[in-house]
PDB file of C-alpha atoms in Angstrom:
ATOM      1  CA  PRO O  17     176.061 152.919  37.906  1.00 61.00           C
ATOM      2  CA  ASP O  18     173.097 150.778  37.161  1.00 71.00           C
ATOM      3  CA  ALA O  19     173.354 147.977  39.717  1.00 76.00           C
ATOM      4  CA  PRO O  20     170.370 147.770  42.065  1.00 85.00           C
ATOM      5  CA  VAL O  21     172.112 148.735  45.313  1.00 92.00           C
ATOM      6  CA  LYS O  22     171.004 151.132  48.016  1.00 93.00           C
ATOM      7  CA  ALA O  23     172.366 152.843  51.093  1.00 94.00           C
ATOM      8  CA  GLY O  24     172.588 150.348  53.938  1.00 93.00           C
ATOM      9  CA  ASP O  25     173.451 147.381  51.704  1.00 95.00           C
ATOM     10  CA  THR O  26     176.463 145.349  52.791  1.00 95.00           C
ATOM     11  CA  GLN O  27     179.980 145.930  51.541  1.00 95.00           C
ATOM     12  CA  GLU O  28     179.996 142.466  49.983  1.00 96.00           C
ATOM     13  CA  ALA O  29     176.779 143.069  48.037  1.00 96.00           C
ATOM     14  CA  ILE O  30     177.898 146.461  46.737  1.00 96.00           C
ATOM     15  CA  ILE O  31     181.360 145.323  45.665  1.00 96.00           C
ATOM     16  CA  ALA O  32     179.861 142.236  44.001  1.00 95.00           C
ATOM     17  CA  ALA O  33     177.366 144.412  42.098  1.00 95.00           C
ATOM     18  CA  TYR O  34     180.185 146.633  40.814  1.00 95.00           C
ATOM     19  CA  ARG O  35     182.938 144.017  40.501  1.00 95.00           C
ATOM     20  CA  GLN O  36     183.898 144.972  36.919  1.00 94.00           C
ATOM     21  CA  ASP O  37     184.107 148.685  37.751  1.00 93.00           C
ATOM     22  CA  VAL O  38     186.035 147.989  40.963  1.00 95.00           C
ATOM     23  CA  ASP O  39     188.530 145.750  39.158  1.00 96.00           C
ATOM     24  CA  ARG O  40     189.051 148.353  36.416  1.00 95.00           C
ATOM     25  CA  ILE O  41     189.585 151.229  38.872  1.00 94.00           C
ATOM     26  CA  VAL O  42     191.948 149.122  40.990  1.00 95.00           C
ATOM     27  CA  ALA O  43     193.983 148.193  37.915  1.00 96.00           C
ATOM     28  CA  GLU O  44     194.105 151.763  36.585  1.00 94.00           C
ATOM     29  CA  GLY O  45     194.911 153.376  39.941  1.00 92.00           C
ATOM     30  CA  GLY O  46     197.113 150.704  41.518  1.00 91.00           C
ATOM     31  CA  PHE O  47     194.893 150.546  44.590  1.00 92.00           C
ATOM     32  CA  ILE O  48     195.468 147.788  47.140  1.00 91.00           C
ATOM     33  CA  THR O  49     192.488 148.201  49.475  1.00 90.00           C
ATOM     34  CA  VAL O  50     188.815 148.643  48.625  1.00 94.00           C
ATOM     35  CA  ASP O  51     185.926 149.067  51.022  1.00 93.00           C
ATOM     36  CA  VAL O  52     182.447 150.569  51.133  1.00 95.00           C
ATOM     37  CA  ILE O  53     180.751 153.214  53.197  1.00 95.00           C
ATOM     38  CA  SER O  54     177.046 152.408  53.150  1.00 95.00           C
ATOM     39  CA  VAL O  55     174.893 154.362  55.582  1.00 95.00           C
ATOM     40  CA  ASN O  56     171.187 155.035  55.716  1.00 95.00           C
ATOM     41  CA  SER O  57     169.013 156.825  58.250  1.00 94.00           C
ATOM     42  CA  ALA O  58     168.305 153.568  60.143  1.00 95.00           C
ATOM     43  CA  ASN O  59     171.996 153.117  61.028  1.00 94.00           C
ATOM     44  CA  PRO O  60     172.357 153.425  64.821  1.00 95.00           C
ATOM     45  CA  ASN O  61     175.886 154.852  64.398  1.00 94.00           C
ATOM     46  CA  LYS O  62     174.931 157.542  61.865  1.00 94.00           C
ATOM     47  CA  ALA O  63     175.676 160.507  64.157  1.00 93.00           C
ATOM     48  CA  ALA O  64     179.130 159.188  65.110  1.00 94.00           C
ATOM     49  CA  LEU O  65     179.948 158.408  61.479  1.00 91.00           C
ATOM     50  CA  ARG O  66     178.915 161.882  60.415  1.00 94.00           C
ATOM     51  CA  GLU O  67     181.004 163.493  63.150  1.00 92.00           C
ATOM     52  CA  LYS O  68     184.081 161.463  62.150  1.00 91.00           C
ATOM     53  CA  PHE O  69     184.187 163.086  58.709  1.00 94.00           C
ATOM     54  CA  LEU O  70     183.044 166.651  59.561  1.00 95.00           C
ATOM     55  CA  SER O  71     186.374 167.989  60.868  1.00 95.00           C
ATOM     56  CA  GLU O  72     188.977 169.206  58.398  1.00 97.00           C
ATOM     57  CA  HIS O  73     191.608 166.556  57.714  1.00 96.00           C
ATOM     58  CA  ILE O  74     194.080 165.330  55.119  1.00 95.00           C
ATOM     59  CA  HIS O  75     195.264 161.971  53.856  1.00 92.00           C
ATOM     60  CA  THR O  76     198.726 161.025  52.636  1.00 91.00           C
ATOM     61  CA  GLU O  77     197.143 159.418  49.578  1.00 90.00           C
ATOM     62  CA  ASP O  78     194.459 160.447  47.121  1.00 89.00           C
ATOM     63  CA  GLU O  79     190.939 159.937  48.500  1.00 89.00           C
ATOM     64  CA  VAL O  80     188.997 158.178  45.739  1.00 94.00           C
ATOM     65  CA  ARG O  81     185.259 157.572  45.994  1.00 95.00           C
ATOM     66  CA  PHE O  82     182.751 156.070  43.560  1.00 96.00           C
ATOM     67  CA  PHE O  83     179.196 156.962  44.618  1.00 96.00           C
ATOM     68  CA  VAL O  84     176.710 154.201  43.823  1.00 96.00           C
ATOM     69  CA  SER O  85     173.674 155.399  45.801  1.00 95.00           C
ATOM     70  CA  GLY O  86     172.464 158.600  47.420  1.00 94.00           C
ATOM     71  CA  CYS O  87     174.666 161.629  47.953  1.00 95.00           C
ATOM     72  CA  GLY O  88     177.145 163.391  50.219  1.00 96.00           C
ATOM     73  CA  LEU O  89     178.922 166.745  50.302  1.00 97.00           C
ATOM     74  CA  PHE O  90     182.705 167.151  50.095  1.00 96.00           C
ATOM     75  CA  TYR O  91     184.401 170.428  51.023  1.00 98.00           C
ATOM     76  CA  LEU O  92     187.907 171.066  49.677  1.00 98.00           C
ATOM     77  CA  HIS O  93     190.040 173.758  51.331  1.00 98.00           C
ATOM     78  CA  VAL O  94     192.473 174.867  48.631  1.00 97.00           C
ATOM     79  CA  ALA O  95     194.689 177.872  49.404  1.00 94.00           C
ATOM     80  CA  ASP O  96     192.313 180.569  50.660  1.00 93.00           C
ATOM     81  CA  ARG O  97     189.140 179.111  49.137  1.00 97.00           C
ATOM     82  CA  VAL O  98     186.678 176.359  50.068  1.00 98.00           C
ATOM     83  CA  TYR O  99     184.892 174.445  47.323  1.00 97.00           C
ATOM     84  CA  SER O 100     181.809 172.335  47.992  1.00 96.00           C
ATOM     85  CA  ILE O 101     181.153 169.362  45.748  1.00 96.00           C
ATOM     86  CA  LEU O 102     177.867 167.498  45.897  1.00 96.00           C
ATOM     87  CA  CYS O 103     178.593 163.874  45.021  1.00 96.00           C
ATOM     88  CA  GLU O 104     175.714 161.752  43.778  1.00 96.00           C
ATOM     89  CA  LYS O 105     175.158 158.312  42.299  1.00 94.00           C
ATOM     90  CA  GLY O 106     177.514 157.901  39.353  1.00 93.00           C
ATOM     91  CA  ASP O 107     180.150 160.380  40.525  1.00 96.00           C
ATOM     92  CA  LEU O 108     183.799 159.393  40.860  1.00 95.00           C
ATOM     93  CA  LEU O 109     185.787 161.836  42.982  1.00 96.00           C
ATOM     94  CA  SER O 110     189.503 161.930  43.704  1.00 95.00           C
ATOM     95  CA  VAL O 111     190.697 164.365  46.370  1.00 93.00           C
ATOM     96  CA  PRO O 112     194.460 164.821  45.915  1.00 94.00           C
ATOM     97  CA  ALA O 113     196.739 163.705  48.741  1.00 92.00           C
ATOM     98  CA  HIS O 114     197.428 166.360  51.400  1.00 95.00           C
ATOM     99  CA  THR O 115     194.389 168.455  50.383  1.00 96.00           C
ATOM    100  CA  PRO O 116     192.560 169.695  53.493  1.00 98.00           C
ATOM    101  CA  HIS O 117     188.921 168.670  53.277  1.00 96.00           C
ATOM    102  CA  TRP O 118     185.884 167.359  55.143  1.00 97.00           C
ATOM    103  CA  PHE O 119     182.772 165.429  54.211  1.00 96.00           C
ATOM    104  CA  ASP O 120     179.135 165.632  55.265  1.00 97.00           C
ATOM    105  CA  LEU O 121     176.982 162.553  54.869  1.00 95.00           C
ATOM    106  CA  GLY O 122     174.011 164.330  56.468  1.00 94.00           C
ATOM    107  CA  ALA O 123     172.020 163.906  59.675  1.00 93.00           C
ATOM    108  CA  GLU O 124     169.739 161.443  57.882  1.00 94.00           C
ATOM    109  CA  PRO O 125     172.301 159.793  55.600  1.00 95.00           C
ATOM    110  CA  ASP O 126     171.430 157.951  52.432  1.00 94.00           C
ATOM    111  CA  LEU O 127     174.612 157.047  50.623  1.00 95.00           C
ATOM    112  CA  ALA O 128     176.770 154.200  49.458  1.00 97.00           C
ATOM    113  CA  ALA O 129     180.230 154.768  48.019  1.00 97.00           C
ATOM    114  CA  ILE O 130     183.062 152.460  47.108  1.00 97.00           C
ATOM    115  CA  ARG O 131     186.381 153.689  48.523  1.00 94.00           C
ATOM    116  CA  PHE O 132     189.798 152.983  46.998  1.00 95.00           C
ATOM    117  CA  PHE O 133     193.103 153.152  48.886  1.00 89.00           C
ATOM    118  CA  ASN O 134     196.810 152.840  48.193  1.00 85.00           C
ATOM    119  CA  HIS O 135     197.446 152.103  51.873  1.00 79.00           C
ATOM    120  CA  PRO O 136     196.657 148.626  53.264  1.00 75.00           C
ATOM    121  CA  ASP O 137     194.982 150.120  56.358  1.00 74.00           C
ATOM    122  CA  GLY O 138     192.416 152.038  54.306  1.00 69.00           C
ATOM    123  CA  TRP O 139     190.994 155.323  55.612  1.00 77.00           C
ATOM    124  CA  ILE O 140     193.563 157.150  57.760  1.00 83.00           C
ATOM    125  CA  ALA O 141     192.884 160.800  58.544  1.00 89.00           C
ATOM    126  CA  GLN O 142     195.263 163.385  59.909  1.00 93.00           C
ATOM    127  CA  TYR O 143     193.098 166.106  61.438  1.00 95.00           C
ATOM    128  CA  THR O 144     194.378 169.646  60.866  1.00 96.00           C
ATOM    129  CA  GLY O 145     192.901 171.226  63.999  1.00 95.00           C
ATOM    130  CA  ASN O 146     191.451 174.015  61.838  1.00 96.00           C
ATOM    131  CA  ALA O 147     187.841 174.812  62.819  1.00 95.00           C
ATOM    132  CA  ILE O 148     186.985 176.158  59.346  1.00 96.00           C
ATOM    133  CA  ALA O 149     184.425 173.398  58.716  1.00 96.00           C
ATOM    134  CA  GLU O 150     182.223 174.877  61.428  1.00 95.00           C
ATOM    135  CA  GLN O 151     181.757 178.008  59.288  1.00 95.00           C
ATOM    136  CA  PHE O 152     180.039 176.164  56.439  1.00 95.00           C
ATOM    137  CA  PRO O 153     176.514 174.822  56.109  1.00 93.00           C
ATOM    138  CA  LYS O 154     175.830 171.138  56.506  1.00 92.00           C
ATOM    139  CA  ILE O 155     173.386 168.945  54.668  1.00 88.00           C
ATOM    140  CA  ALA O 156     169.956 169.579  56.130  1.00 78.00           C
ATOM    141  CA  GLY O 157     167.771 166.791  57.397  1.00 60.00           C
TER     142      GLY O 157
END
C-alpha cells in the first residue's frame, strides 16, 4: 500500500485511495460489502471499539482485512493453541469462517484497515463465551 492514508481518515477517503485494490479483491473473493475501520488515539470511542473486538468470537464467513495504516493484533484459537498475528500496513489477512479469534487495536489505536464481507450486513460476531482472551497480553499503550 502506497496511498497517503492514515488512521482516522474517513472510509470514503481510504476506499477511494485504494479503489483498484478494493475492486480486485472484491472480484476475486466475491465480496458484497466493503467498509473501513479507521481509528486513532483521538477517537472518543476508542475504548468501546477496543472492547468490542477483545472477546473471543467467530463469524459465519471469512474475516478478510487489508491493513493500510498502523497495526493491530489478531489472536486465532485453533484446536488447543492460540496464535498471535501482528498485522501491519500492507498485510492482507483472512481468518477462516468459524475460527474462534479476537482482535486488539490497542489502548491508543493507530490503524486503518479495509474490511471485506460476503454478508450484506458486514461485521457480525457470535461471541463464544470463552474467557481465554483474558489470559493473553494486549497491545501496550
